[in-house]
PDB file of C-alpha atoms in Angstrom:
ATOM      1  CA  UNK A   1    -153.632  -6.927  41.197  1.00 60.00           C
ATOM      2  CA  UNK A   2    -156.203  -4.976  39.644  1.00 79.00           C
ATOM      3  CA  UNK A   3    -157.036  -1.226  40.990  1.00 92.00           C
ATOM      4  CA  UNK A   4    -154.996   2.238  41.333  1.00 94.00           C
ATOM      5  CA  UNK A   5    -151.659   2.365  42.585  1.00 93.00           C
ATOM      6  CA  UNK A   6    -149.133   5.813  43.176  1.00 93.00           C
ATOM      7  CA  UNK A   7    -146.083   4.936  42.050  1.00 92.00           C
ATOM      8  CA  UNK A   8    -143.718   7.571  42.608  1.00 91.00           C
ATOM      9  CA  UNK A   9    -144.159  11.491  43.019  1.00 89.00           C
ATOM     10  CA  UNK A  10    -145.237  11.941  39.554  1.00 90.00           C
ATOM     11  CA  UNK A  11    -147.079   8.759  38.208  1.00 92.00           C
ATOM     12  CA  UNK A  12    -150.057   6.775  39.252  1.00 94.00           C
ATOM     13  CA  UNK A  13    -151.527   3.788  37.526  1.00 95.00           C
ATOM     14  CA  UNK A  14    -154.312   1.636  36.481  1.00 96.00           C
ATOM     15  CA  UNK A  15    -153.750  -1.755  36.559  1.00 96.00           C
ATOM     16  CA  UNK A  16    -155.364  -4.692  35.519  1.00 95.00           C
ATOM     17  CA  UNK A  17    -154.937  -7.879  34.365  1.00 94.00           C
ATOM     18  CA  UNK A  18    -155.691  -9.179  30.849  1.00 94.00           C
ATOM     19  CA  UNK A  19    -155.307 -12.696  29.041  1.00 93.00           C
ATOM     20  CA  UNK A  20    -152.136 -13.336  31.624  1.00 92.00           C
ATOM     21  CA  UNK A  21    -150.760  -9.857  30.829  1.00 95.00           C
ATOM     22  CA  UNK A  22    -150.500  -7.302  33.555  1.00 95.00           C
ATOM     23  CA  UNK A  23    -151.586  -3.834  32.185  1.00 97.00           C
ATOM     24  CA  UNK A  24    -150.395  -0.611  33.164  1.00 97.00           C
ATOM     25  CA  UNK A  25    -152.333   2.453  32.315  1.00 97.00           C
ATOM     26  CA  UNK A  26    -150.125   5.391  33.636  1.00 95.00           C
ATOM     27  CA  UNK A  27    -151.366   8.359  34.827  1.00 94.00           C
ATOM     28  CA  UNK A  28    -148.881  11.528  35.123  1.00 91.00           C
ATOM     29  CA  UNK A  29    -150.224  13.503  38.290  1.00 90.00           C
ATOM     30  CA  UNK A  30    -147.125  16.060  38.127  1.00 76.00           C
ATOM     31  CA  UNK A  31    -144.236  16.894  36.234  1.00 75.00           C
ATOM     32  CA  UNK A  32    -143.720  13.888  34.097  1.00 68.00           C
ATOM     33  CA  UNK A  33    -140.426  15.742  32.365  1.00 69.00           C
ATOM     34  CA  UNK A  34    -138.523  14.998  36.044  1.00 72.00           C
ATOM     35  CA  UNK A  35    -136.436  11.958  36.463  1.00 74.00           C
ATOM     36  CA  UNK A  36    -138.485   8.699  35.448  1.00 83.00           C
ATOM     37  CA  UNK A  37    -135.592   6.600  37.175  1.00 83.00           C
ATOM     38  CA  UNK A  38    -138.245   5.285  40.119  1.00 90.00           C
ATOM     39  CA  UNK A  39    -140.773   4.924  37.566  1.00 91.00           C
ATOM     40  CA  UNK A  40    -138.889   1.851  36.200  1.00 91.00           C
ATOM     41  CA  UNK A  41    -138.276   0.291  39.395  1.00 92.00           C
ATOM     42  CA  UNK A  42    -142.196   0.833  40.410  1.00 94.00           C
ATOM     43  CA  UNK A  43    -143.165  -0.834  37.234  1.00 93.00           C
ATOM     44  CA  UNK A  44    -140.740  -3.724  38.028  1.00 93.00           C
ATOM     45  CA  UNK A  45    -142.103  -4.284  41.167  1.00 92.00           C
ATOM     46  CA  UNK A  46    -145.659  -4.859  40.136  1.00 91.00           C
ATOM     47  CA  UNK A  47    -144.607  -7.759  37.657  1.00 90.00           C
ATOM     48  CA  UNK A  48    -141.343  -9.234  39.658  1.00 88.00           C
ATOM     49  CA  UNK A  49    -142.734 -12.042  40.661  1.00 86.00           C
ATOM     50  CA  UNK A  50    -144.933 -13.425  37.197  1.00 86.00           C
ATOM     51  CA  UNK A  51    -143.329 -15.736  35.334  1.00 86.00           C
ATOM     52  CA  UNK A  52    -142.260 -15.092  32.823  1.00 90.00           C
ATOM     53  CA  UNK A  53    -142.913 -11.334  33.826  1.00 92.00           C
ATOM     54  CA  UNK A  54    -145.487  -9.861  31.108  1.00 95.00           C
ATOM     55  CA  UNK A  55    -146.547  -5.923  30.508  1.00 96.00           C
ATOM     56  CA  UNK A  56    -148.355  -3.867  28.812  1.00 97.00           C
ATOM     57  CA  UNK A  57    -148.047  -0.294  29.387  1.00 97.00           C
ATOM     58  CA  UNK A  58    -150.984   2.069  28.282  1.00 98.00           C
ATOM     59  CA  UNK A  59    -149.261   5.127  27.561  1.00 97.00           C
ATOM     60  CA  UNK A  60    -152.485   6.854  26.255  1.00 96.00           C
ATOM     61  CA  UNK A  61    -152.210   9.582  28.945  1.00 95.00           C
ATOM     62  CA  UNK A  62    -148.800  10.342  28.066  1.00 93.00           C
ATOM     63  CA  UNK A  63    -148.319  13.560  26.586  1.00 92.00           C
ATOM     64  CA  UNK A  64    -144.667  14.034  26.641  1.00 89.00           C
ATOM     65  CA  UNK A  65    -141.905  11.409  26.192  1.00 89.00           C
ATOM     66  CA  UNK A  66    -138.527  12.818  27.549  1.00 89.00           C
ATOM     67  CA  UNK A  67    -135.006  11.241  27.788  1.00 90.00           C
ATOM     68  CA  UNK A  68    -135.505  10.470  31.441  1.00 89.00           C
ATOM     69  CA  UNK A  69    -138.626   8.628  30.762  1.00 91.00           C
ATOM     70  CA  UNK A  70    -137.467   6.514  27.459  1.00 93.00           C
ATOM     71  CA  UNK A  71    -134.512   5.478  29.737  1.00 92.00           C
ATOM     72  CA  UNK A  72    -136.781   4.355  32.777  1.00 92.00           C
ATOM     73  CA  UNK A  73    -138.850   2.314  29.555  1.00 95.00           C
ATOM     74  CA  UNK A  74    -135.433   0.802  28.297  1.00 95.00           C
ATOM     75  CA  UNK A  75    -134.223  -0.388  31.854  1.00 94.00           C
ATOM     76  CA  UNK A  76    -137.469  -1.672  32.617  1.00 95.00           C
ATOM     77  CA  UNK A  77    -137.319  -3.931  29.158  1.00 96.00           C
ATOM     78  CA  UNK A  78    -134.031  -4.902  30.021  1.00 95.00           C
ATOM     79  CA  UNK A  79    -135.061  -6.246  33.165  1.00 94.00           C
ATOM     80  CA  UNK A  80    -138.079  -8.222  32.179  1.00 95.00           C
ATOM     81  CA  UNK A  81    -136.119  -9.679  29.117  1.00 95.00           C
ATOM     82  CA  UNK A  82    -133.551 -10.782  31.635  1.00 94.00           C
ATOM     83  CA  UNK A  83    -136.431 -12.763  33.180  1.00 94.00           C
ATOM     84  CA  UNK A  84    -137.735 -14.580  29.762  1.00 94.00           C
ATOM     85  CA  UNK A  85    -140.786 -11.631  29.862  1.00 94.00           C
ATOM     86  CA  UNK A  86    -141.980  -9.029  27.288  1.00 95.00           C
ATOM     87  CA  UNK A  87    -142.531  -5.408  27.431  1.00 96.00           C
ATOM     88  CA  UNK A  88    -145.307  -3.985  24.853  1.00 97.00           C
ATOM     89  CA  UNK A  89    -146.650  -0.654  24.473  1.00 97.00           C
ATOM     90  CA  UNK A  90    -149.759   0.768  23.514  1.00 98.00           C
ATOM     91  CA  UNK A  91    -151.760   3.667  22.773  1.00 98.00           C
ATOM     92  CA  UNK A  92    -149.321   6.344  22.138  1.00 97.00           C
ATOM     93  CA  UNK A  93    -150.093   9.848  21.462  1.00 97.00           C
ATOM     94  CA  UNK A  94    -148.763  11.425  18.543  1.00 96.00           C
ATOM     95  CA  UNK A  95    -145.433  13.297  20.469  1.00 94.00           C
ATOM     96  CA  UNK A  96    -144.677  10.260  22.285  1.00 95.00           C
ATOM     97  CA  UNK A  97    -144.795   7.652  19.226  1.00 96.00           C
ATOM     98  CA  UNK A  98    -142.579  10.364  17.625  1.00 96.00           C
ATOM     99  CA  UNK A  99    -139.836  10.575  19.851  1.00 94.00           C
ATOM    100  CA  UNK A 100    -139.927   6.635  20.094  1.00 95.00           C
ATOM    101  CA  UNK A 101    -139.127   6.676  16.683  1.00 95.00           C
ATOM    102  CA  UNK A 102    -136.480   9.613  16.226  1.00 95.00           C
ATOM    103  CA  UNK A 103    -134.455   7.668  19.070  1.00 94.00           C
ATOM    104  CA  UNK A 104    -135.370   4.243  17.191  1.00 95.00           C
ATOM    105  CA  UNK A 105    -137.151   2.817  19.840  1.00 94.00           C
ATOM    106  CA  UNK A 106    -139.937   1.509  18.027  1.00 91.00           C
ATOM    107  CA  UNK A 107    -137.192  -1.159  16.673  1.00 93.00           C
ATOM    108  CA  UNK A 108    -137.140  -2.222  20.280  1.00 93.00           C
ATOM    109  CA  UNK A 109    -140.447  -1.810  21.830  1.00 93.00           C
ATOM    110  CA  UNK A 110    -143.471  -3.831  20.207  1.00 93.00           C
ATOM    111  CA  UNK A 111    -145.680  -0.599  20.048  1.00 95.00           C
ATOM    112  CA  UNK A 112    -149.429  -1.470  19.460  1.00 97.00           C
ATOM    113  CA  UNK A 113    -152.533   0.621  19.098  1.00 96.00           C
ATOM    114  CA  UNK A 114    -154.723  -1.020  21.640  1.00 96.00           C
ATOM    115  CA  UNK A 115    -154.660  -2.956  24.606  1.00 96.00           C
ATOM    116  CA  UNK A 116    -156.507  -5.966  23.073  1.00 95.00           C
ATOM    117  CA  UNK A 117    -154.077  -5.864  19.683  1.00 95.00           C
ATOM    118  CA  UNK A 118    -151.343  -6.012  22.367  1.00 95.00           C
ATOM    119  CA  UNK A 119    -152.383  -9.234  24.246  1.00 93.00           C
ATOM    120  CA  UNK A 120    -153.405 -10.923  21.248  1.00 88.00           C
ATOM    121  CA  UNK A 121    -150.347 -10.142  18.850  1.00 73.00           C
ATOM    122  CA  UNK A 122    -147.856 -13.222  19.009  1.00 63.00           C
ATOM    123  CA  UNK A 123    -144.348 -12.216  18.139  1.00 55.00           C
TER     124      UNK A 123
END
């Protein structure tokens, strides 16, 4: 599934497939600090039919990573893991990367510098 999609009122995504992974490039289109709960559901809907669901979230346009967004990523991670899939993050800007480390979420999510690195690295 390639192309652009409106995920929520405040998030869009550019979607493309790379080496069996659904890549989701998140694009904020409003106040990204508002409740991100609907974002987790919208992202899950993209890979719900994949077996196993494999998603890379490209976050190079996400400048702020608040607790609501972190919660949405954790919910998505749990849902994908329960379906025997994998969620990887890549291209985090400095603030989101610092927030992930401060909350120790870098221990939960594999984080990569580039999409290609995320698709080819075997854990």
